[in-house]
PDB file of C-alpha atoms in Angstrom:
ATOM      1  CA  UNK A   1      25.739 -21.723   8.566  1.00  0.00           C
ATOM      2  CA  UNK A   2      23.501 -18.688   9.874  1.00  0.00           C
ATOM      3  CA  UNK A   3      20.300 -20.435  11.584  1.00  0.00           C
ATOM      4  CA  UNK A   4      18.189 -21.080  14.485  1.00  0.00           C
ATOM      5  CA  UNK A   5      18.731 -24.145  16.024  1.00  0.00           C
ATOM      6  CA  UNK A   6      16.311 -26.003  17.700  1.00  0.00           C
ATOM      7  CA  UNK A   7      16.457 -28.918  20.256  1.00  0.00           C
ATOM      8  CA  UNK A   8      15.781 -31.724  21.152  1.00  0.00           C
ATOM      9  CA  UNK A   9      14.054 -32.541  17.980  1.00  0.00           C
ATOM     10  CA  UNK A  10      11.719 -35.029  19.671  1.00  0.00           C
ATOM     11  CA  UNK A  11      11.398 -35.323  23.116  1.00  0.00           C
ATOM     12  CA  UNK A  12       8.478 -37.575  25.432  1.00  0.00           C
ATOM     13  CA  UNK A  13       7.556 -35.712  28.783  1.00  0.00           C
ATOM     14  CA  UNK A  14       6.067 -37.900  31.661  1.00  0.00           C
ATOM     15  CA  UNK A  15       3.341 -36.195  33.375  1.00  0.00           C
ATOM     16  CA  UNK A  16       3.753 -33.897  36.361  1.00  0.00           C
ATOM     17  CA  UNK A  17       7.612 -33.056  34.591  1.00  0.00           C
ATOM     18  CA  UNK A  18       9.121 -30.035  33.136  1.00  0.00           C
ATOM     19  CA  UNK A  19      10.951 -30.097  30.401  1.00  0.00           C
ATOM     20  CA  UNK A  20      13.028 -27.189  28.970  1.00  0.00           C
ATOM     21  CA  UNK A  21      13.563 -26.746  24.888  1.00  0.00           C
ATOM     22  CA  UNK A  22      16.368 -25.196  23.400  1.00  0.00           C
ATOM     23  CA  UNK A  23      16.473 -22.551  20.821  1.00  0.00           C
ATOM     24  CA  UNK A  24      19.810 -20.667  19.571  1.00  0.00           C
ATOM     25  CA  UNK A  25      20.199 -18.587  16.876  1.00  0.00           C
ATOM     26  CA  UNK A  26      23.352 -17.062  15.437  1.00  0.00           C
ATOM     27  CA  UNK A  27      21.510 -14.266  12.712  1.00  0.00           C
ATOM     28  CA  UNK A  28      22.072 -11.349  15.574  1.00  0.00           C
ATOM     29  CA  UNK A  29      18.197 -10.813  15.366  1.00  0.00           C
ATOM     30  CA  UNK A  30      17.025  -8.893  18.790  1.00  0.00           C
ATOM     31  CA  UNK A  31      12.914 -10.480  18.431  1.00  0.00           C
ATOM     32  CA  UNK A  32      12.632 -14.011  19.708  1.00  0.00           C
ATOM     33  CA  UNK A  33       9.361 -16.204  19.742  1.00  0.00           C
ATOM     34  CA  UNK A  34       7.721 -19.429  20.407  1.00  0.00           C
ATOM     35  CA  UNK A  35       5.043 -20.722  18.618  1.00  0.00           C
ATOM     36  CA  UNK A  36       2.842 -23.973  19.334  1.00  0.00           C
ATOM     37  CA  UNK A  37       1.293 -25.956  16.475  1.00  0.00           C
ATOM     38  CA  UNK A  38      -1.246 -28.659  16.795  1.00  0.00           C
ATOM     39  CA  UNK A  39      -1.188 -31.453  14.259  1.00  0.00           C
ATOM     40  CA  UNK A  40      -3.700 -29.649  11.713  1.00  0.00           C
ATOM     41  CA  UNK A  41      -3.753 -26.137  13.178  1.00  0.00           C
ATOM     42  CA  UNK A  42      -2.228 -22.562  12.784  1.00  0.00           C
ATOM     43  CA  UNK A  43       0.267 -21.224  14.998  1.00  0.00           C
ATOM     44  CA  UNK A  44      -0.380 -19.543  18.344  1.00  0.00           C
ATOM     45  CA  UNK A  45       1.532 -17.456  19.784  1.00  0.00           C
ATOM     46  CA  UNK A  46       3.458 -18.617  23.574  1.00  0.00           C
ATOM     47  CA  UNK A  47       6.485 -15.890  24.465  1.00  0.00           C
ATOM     48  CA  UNK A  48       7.928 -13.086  22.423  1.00  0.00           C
ATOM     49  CA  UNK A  49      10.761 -11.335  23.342  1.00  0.00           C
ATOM     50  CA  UNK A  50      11.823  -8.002  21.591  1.00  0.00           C
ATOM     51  CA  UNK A  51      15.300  -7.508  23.196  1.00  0.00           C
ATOM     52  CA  UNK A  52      17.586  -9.393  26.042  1.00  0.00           C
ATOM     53  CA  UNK A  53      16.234  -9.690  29.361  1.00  0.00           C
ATOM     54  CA  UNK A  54      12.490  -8.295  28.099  1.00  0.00           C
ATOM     55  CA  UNK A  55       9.657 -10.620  27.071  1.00  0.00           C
ATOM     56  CA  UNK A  56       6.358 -10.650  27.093  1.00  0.00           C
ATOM     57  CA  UNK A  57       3.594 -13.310  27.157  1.00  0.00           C
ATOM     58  CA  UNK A  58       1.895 -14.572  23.838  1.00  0.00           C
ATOM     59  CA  UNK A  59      -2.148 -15.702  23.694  1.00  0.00           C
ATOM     60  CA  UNK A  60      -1.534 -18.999  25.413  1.00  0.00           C
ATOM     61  CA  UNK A  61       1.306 -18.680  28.200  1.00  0.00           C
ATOM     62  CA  UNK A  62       0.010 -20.175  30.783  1.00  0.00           C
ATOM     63  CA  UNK A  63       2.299 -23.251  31.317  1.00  0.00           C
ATOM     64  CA  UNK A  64       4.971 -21.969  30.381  1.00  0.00           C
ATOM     65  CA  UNK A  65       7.812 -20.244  31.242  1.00  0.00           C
ATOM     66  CA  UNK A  66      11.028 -18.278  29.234  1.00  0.00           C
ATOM     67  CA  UNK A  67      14.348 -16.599  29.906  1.00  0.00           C
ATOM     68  CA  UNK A  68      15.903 -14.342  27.745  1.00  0.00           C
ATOM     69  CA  UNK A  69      19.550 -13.563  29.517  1.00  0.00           C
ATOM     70  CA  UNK A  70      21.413 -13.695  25.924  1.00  0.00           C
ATOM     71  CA  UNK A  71      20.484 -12.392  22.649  1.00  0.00           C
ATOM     72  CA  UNK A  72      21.172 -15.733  20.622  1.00  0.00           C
ATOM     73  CA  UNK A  73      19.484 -17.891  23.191  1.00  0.00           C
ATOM     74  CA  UNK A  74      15.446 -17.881  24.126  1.00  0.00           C
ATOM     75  CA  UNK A  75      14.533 -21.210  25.808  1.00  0.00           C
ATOM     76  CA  UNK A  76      11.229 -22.732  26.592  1.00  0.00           C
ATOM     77  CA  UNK A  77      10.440 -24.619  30.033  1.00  0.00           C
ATOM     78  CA  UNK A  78       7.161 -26.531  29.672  1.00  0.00           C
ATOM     79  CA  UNK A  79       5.825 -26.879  33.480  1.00  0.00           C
ATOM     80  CA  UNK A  80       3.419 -29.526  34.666  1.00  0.00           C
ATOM     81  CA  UNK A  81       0.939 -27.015  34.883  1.00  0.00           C
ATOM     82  CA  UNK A  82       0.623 -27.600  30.935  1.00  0.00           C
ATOM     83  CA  UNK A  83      -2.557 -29.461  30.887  1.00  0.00           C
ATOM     84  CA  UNK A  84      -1.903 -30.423  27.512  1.00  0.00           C
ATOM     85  CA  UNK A  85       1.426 -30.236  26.273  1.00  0.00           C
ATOM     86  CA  UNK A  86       1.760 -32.911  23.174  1.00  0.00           C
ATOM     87  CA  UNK A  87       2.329 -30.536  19.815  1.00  0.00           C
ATOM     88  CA  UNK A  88       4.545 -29.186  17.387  1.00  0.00           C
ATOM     89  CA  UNK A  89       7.135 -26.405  18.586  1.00  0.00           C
ATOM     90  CA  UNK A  90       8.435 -23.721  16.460  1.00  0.00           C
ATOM     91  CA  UNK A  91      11.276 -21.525  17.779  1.00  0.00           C
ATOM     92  CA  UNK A  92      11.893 -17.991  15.680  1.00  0.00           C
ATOM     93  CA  UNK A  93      13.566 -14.760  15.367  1.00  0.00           C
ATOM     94  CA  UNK A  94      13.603 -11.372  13.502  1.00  0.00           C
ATOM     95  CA  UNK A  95      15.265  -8.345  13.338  1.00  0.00           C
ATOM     96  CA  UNK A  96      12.216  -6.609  15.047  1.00  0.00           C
ATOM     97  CA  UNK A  97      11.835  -3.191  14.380  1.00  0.00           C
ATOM     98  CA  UNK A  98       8.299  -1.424  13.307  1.00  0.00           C
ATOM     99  CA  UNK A  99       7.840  -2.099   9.771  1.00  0.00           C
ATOM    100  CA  UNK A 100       7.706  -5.806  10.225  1.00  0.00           C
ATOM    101  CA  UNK A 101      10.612  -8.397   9.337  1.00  0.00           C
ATOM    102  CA  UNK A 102      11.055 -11.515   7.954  1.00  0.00           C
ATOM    103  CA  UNK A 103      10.447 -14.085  10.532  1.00  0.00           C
ATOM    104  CA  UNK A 104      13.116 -16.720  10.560  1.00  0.00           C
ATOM    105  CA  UNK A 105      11.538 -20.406  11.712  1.00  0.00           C
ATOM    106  CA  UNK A 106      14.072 -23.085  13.389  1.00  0.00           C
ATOM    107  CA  UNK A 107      13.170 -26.845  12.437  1.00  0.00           C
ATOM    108  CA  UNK A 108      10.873 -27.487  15.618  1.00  0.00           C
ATOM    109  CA  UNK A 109      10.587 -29.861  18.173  1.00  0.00           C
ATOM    110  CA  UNK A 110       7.904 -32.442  19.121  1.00  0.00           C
ATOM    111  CA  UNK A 111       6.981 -32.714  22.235  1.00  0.00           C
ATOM    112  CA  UNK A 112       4.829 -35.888  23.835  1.00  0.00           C
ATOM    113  CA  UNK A 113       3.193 -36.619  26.544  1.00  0.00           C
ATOM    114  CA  UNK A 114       3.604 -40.195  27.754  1.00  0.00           C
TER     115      UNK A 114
ATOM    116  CA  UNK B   1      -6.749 -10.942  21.353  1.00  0.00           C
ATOM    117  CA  UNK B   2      -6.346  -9.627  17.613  1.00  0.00           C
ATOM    118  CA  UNK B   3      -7.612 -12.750  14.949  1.00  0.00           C
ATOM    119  CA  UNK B   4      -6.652 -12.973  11.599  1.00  0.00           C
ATOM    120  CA  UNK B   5      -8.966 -15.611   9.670  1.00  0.00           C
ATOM    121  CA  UNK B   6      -8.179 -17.658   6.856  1.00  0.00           C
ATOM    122  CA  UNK B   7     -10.350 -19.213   4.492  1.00  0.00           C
ATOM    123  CA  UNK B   8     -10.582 -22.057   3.278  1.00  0.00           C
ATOM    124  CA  UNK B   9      -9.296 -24.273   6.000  1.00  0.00           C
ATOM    125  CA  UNK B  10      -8.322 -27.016   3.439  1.00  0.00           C
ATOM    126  CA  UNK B  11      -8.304 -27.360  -0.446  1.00  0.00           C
ATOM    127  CA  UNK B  12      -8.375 -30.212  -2.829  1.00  0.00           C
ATOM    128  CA  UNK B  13      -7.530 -29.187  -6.638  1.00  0.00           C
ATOM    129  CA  UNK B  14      -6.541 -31.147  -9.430  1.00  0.00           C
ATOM    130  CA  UNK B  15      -2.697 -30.804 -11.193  1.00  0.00           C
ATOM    131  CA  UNK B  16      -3.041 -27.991 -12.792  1.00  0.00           C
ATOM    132  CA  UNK B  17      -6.234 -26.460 -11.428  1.00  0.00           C
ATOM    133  CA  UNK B  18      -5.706 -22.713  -9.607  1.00  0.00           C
ATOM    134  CA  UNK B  19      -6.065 -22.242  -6.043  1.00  0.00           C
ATOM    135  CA  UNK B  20      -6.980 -19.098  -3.460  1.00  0.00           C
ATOM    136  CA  UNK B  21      -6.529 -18.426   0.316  1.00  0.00           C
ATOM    137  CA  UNK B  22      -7.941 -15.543   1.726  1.00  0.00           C
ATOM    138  CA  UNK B  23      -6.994 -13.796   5.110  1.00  0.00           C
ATOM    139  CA  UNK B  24      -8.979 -11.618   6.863  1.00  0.00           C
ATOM    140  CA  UNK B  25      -8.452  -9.392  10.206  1.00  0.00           C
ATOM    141  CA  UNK B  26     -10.928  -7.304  11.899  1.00  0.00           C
ATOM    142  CA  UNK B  27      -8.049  -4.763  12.518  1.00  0.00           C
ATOM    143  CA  UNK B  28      -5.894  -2.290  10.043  1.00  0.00           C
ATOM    144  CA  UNK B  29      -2.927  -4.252   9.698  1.00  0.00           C
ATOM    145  CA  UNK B  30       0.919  -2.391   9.516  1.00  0.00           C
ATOM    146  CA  UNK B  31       1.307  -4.767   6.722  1.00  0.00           C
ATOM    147  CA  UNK B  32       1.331  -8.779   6.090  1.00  0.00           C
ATOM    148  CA  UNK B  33       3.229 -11.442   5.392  1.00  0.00           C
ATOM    149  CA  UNK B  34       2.924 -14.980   3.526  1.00  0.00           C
ATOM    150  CA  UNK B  35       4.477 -18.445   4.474  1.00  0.00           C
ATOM    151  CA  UNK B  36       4.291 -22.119   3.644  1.00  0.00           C
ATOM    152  CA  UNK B  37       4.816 -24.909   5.387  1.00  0.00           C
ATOM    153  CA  UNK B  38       5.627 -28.097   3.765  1.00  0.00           C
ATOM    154  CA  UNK B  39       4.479 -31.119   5.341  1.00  0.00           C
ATOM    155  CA  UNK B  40       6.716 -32.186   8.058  1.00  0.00           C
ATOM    156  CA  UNK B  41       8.248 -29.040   7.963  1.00  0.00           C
ATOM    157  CA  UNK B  42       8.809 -25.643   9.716  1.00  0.00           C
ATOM    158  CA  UNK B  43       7.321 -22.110   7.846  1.00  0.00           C
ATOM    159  CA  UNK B  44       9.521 -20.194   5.197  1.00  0.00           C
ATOM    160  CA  UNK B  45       8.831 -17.386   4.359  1.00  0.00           C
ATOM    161  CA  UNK B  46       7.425 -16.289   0.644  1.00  0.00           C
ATOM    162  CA  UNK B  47       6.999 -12.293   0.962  1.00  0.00           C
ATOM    163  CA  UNK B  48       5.768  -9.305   2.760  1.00  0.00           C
ATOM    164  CA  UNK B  49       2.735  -6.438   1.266  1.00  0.00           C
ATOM    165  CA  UNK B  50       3.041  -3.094   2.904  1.00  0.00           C
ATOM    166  CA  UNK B  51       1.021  -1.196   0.837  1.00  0.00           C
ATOM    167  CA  UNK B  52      -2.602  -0.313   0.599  1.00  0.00           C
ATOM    168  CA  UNK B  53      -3.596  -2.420  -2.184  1.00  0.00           C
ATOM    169  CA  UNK B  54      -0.561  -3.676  -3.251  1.00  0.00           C
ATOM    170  CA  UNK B  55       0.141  -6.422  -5.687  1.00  0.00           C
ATOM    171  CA  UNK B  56       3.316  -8.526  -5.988  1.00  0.00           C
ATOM    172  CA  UNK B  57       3.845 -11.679  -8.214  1.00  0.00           C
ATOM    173  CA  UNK B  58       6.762 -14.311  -7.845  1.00  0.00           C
ATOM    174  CA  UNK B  59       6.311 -16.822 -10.844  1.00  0.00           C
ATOM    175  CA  UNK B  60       2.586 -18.431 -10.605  1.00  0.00           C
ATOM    176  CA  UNK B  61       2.088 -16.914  -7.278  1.00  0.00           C
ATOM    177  CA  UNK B  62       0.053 -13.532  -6.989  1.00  0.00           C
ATOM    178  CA  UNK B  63      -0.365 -12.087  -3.272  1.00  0.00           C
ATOM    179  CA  UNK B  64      -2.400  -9.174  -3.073  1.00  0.00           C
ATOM    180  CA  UNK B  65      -3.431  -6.278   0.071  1.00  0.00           C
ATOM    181  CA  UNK B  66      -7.203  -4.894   0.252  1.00  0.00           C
ATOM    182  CA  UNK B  67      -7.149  -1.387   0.188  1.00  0.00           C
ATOM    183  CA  UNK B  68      -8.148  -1.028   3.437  1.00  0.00           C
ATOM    184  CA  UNK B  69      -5.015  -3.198   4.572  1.00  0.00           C
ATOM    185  CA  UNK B  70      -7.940  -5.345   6.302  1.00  0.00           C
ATOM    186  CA  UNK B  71      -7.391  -8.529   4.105  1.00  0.00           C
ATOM    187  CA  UNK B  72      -4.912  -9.981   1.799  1.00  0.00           C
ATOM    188  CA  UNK B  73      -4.888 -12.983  -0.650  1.00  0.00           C
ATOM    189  CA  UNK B  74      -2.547 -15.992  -2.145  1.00  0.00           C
ATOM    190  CA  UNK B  75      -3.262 -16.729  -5.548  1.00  0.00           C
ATOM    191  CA  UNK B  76      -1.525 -19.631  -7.388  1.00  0.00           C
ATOM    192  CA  UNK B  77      -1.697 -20.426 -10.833  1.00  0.00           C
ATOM    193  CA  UNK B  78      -1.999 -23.883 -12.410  1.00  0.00           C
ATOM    194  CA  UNK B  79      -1.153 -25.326  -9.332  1.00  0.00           C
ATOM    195  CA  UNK B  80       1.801 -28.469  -9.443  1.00  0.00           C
ATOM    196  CA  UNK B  81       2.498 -31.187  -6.840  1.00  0.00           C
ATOM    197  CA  UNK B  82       5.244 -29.491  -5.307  1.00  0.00           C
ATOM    198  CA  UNK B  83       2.652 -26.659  -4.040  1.00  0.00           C
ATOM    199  CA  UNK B  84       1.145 -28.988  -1.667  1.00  0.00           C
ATOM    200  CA  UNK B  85       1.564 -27.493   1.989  1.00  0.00           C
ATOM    201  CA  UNK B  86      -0.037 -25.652   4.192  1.00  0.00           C
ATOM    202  CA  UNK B  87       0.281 -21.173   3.236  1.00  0.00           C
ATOM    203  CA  UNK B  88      -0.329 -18.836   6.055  1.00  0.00           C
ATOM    204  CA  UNK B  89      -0.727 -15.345   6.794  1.00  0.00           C
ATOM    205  CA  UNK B  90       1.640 -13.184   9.861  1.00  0.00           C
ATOM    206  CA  UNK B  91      -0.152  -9.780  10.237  1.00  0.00           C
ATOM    207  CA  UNK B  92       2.161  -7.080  12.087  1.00  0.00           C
ATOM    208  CA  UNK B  93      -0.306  -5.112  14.128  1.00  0.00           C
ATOM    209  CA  UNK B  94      -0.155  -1.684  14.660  1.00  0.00           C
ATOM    210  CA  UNK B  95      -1.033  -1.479  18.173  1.00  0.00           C
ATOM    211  CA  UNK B  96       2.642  -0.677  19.008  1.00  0.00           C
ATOM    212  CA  UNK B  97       3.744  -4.424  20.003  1.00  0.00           C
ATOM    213  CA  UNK B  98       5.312  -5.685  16.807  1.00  0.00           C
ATOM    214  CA  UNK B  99       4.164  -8.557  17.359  1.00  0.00           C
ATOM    215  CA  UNK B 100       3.138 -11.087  14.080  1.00  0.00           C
ATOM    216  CA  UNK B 101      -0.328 -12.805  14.496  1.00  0.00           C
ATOM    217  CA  UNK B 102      -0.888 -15.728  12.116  1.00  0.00           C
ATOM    218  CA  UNK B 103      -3.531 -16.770  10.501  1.00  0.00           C
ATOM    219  CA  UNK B 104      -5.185 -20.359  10.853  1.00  0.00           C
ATOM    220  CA  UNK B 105      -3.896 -21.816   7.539  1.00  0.00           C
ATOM    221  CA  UNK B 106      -5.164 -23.008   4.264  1.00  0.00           C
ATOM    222  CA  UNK B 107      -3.793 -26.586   3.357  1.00  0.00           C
ATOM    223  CA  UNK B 108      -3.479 -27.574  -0.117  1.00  0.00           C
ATOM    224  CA  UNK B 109      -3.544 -30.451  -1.497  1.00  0.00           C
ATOM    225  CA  UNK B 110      -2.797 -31.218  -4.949  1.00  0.00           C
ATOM    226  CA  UNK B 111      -4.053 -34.000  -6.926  1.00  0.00           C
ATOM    227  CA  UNK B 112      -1.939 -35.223 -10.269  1.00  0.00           C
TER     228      UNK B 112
END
């Protein structure tokens, strides 16, 4: 099946660790992103990346960290310099482009701080 | 940064009862595009407006773009359990990055 895979699906985080979150997708789509989502809330942006080896930070990337050395594969390292960490996140990918594509979600992981 | 408001934050209707988000930027918008997230669940996506005051329809759902391409709205029909979720808005600016800013939400609850 064509899809973006996300995992771990839930994963607990002791303070003052990094943890790293996997995100594959096999649609060939050159954008990549990261969302966060707090339990109630919209989505804000973290990374995007618009082609391999190129991102750029979101509205709240400090804390974070990416890598984008293949096209199918965009991970997220949470550092322990995320204050806050505990939420909801959402992997996705489009084709990109300048007309705006469909923006393909994976299943998210949770992430808590314990 | 770019925002892109929704309102309302939540809504309670009855079975049956219709129901309207609205989402507003304080930029022209490229164009827009509408998701929903069940409960539990990640976004899918329900369509994209490009067009200065466009108008699409997909069974009891009516999505509309203002003229000025400044604000856009979900409009569902008689509204049934299995709408319940939470329906936002992407906007693609045009500022050259591409990249989609979503709105805050509107979750719906429906009542039988």
């Amino acid at each position: 099946d064509g899809g973006i895979t996300q995992s771990p699906k839930y994963l607990f985080r002791k303070e003052g660790q990094n943890v790293t979150l996997s995100c594959e997708q096999n649609l060939n789509h050159d954008a990549m992103y990261w969302y966060r989502q707090d339990p109630g809330q919209g989505l804000r942006l973290i990374y995007y990346s618009q082609i391999v080896n190129d991102f750029q930070k979101g509205d709240i990337a400090e804390g974070y960290s990416v890598s984008r050395e293949k096209k199918e594969s965009f991970p997220l390292t949470v550092t322990s310099a995320q204050k806050n960490p505990t939420a909801f996140y959402l992997c996705a990918s489009s084709w990109g482009g300048k007309t705006g594509n469909t923006i393909y979600f994976g299943e998210g992981s949770w992430l808590t701080v314990v | 940064g770019q925002q892109v408001m929704q309102i309302p934050q939540y809504q309670h209707v009855q079975e049956g009862e219709d129901f309207t988000t609205y989402c507003n930027s304080s930029t022209t918008l490229s164009n827009i595009q509408w998701y929903k997230q069940r409960p539990g669940g990640h976004p899918v996506f329900l369509i994209q407006l490009v067009k200065s005051g466009e108008v699409k329809k997909q069974k009891r759902l009516t999505f509309q773009f203002g003229e000025a391409k400044k604000n856009s709205s979900l409009h569902i029909t008689a509204t049934q359990t299995t709408d319940v979720g939470t329906y936002f808005c992407a906007a693609i600016t045009t500022s050259g990055t591409y990249k989609y800013i979503f709105g805050t939400g509107t979750r719906l609850k429906v009542l039988a």
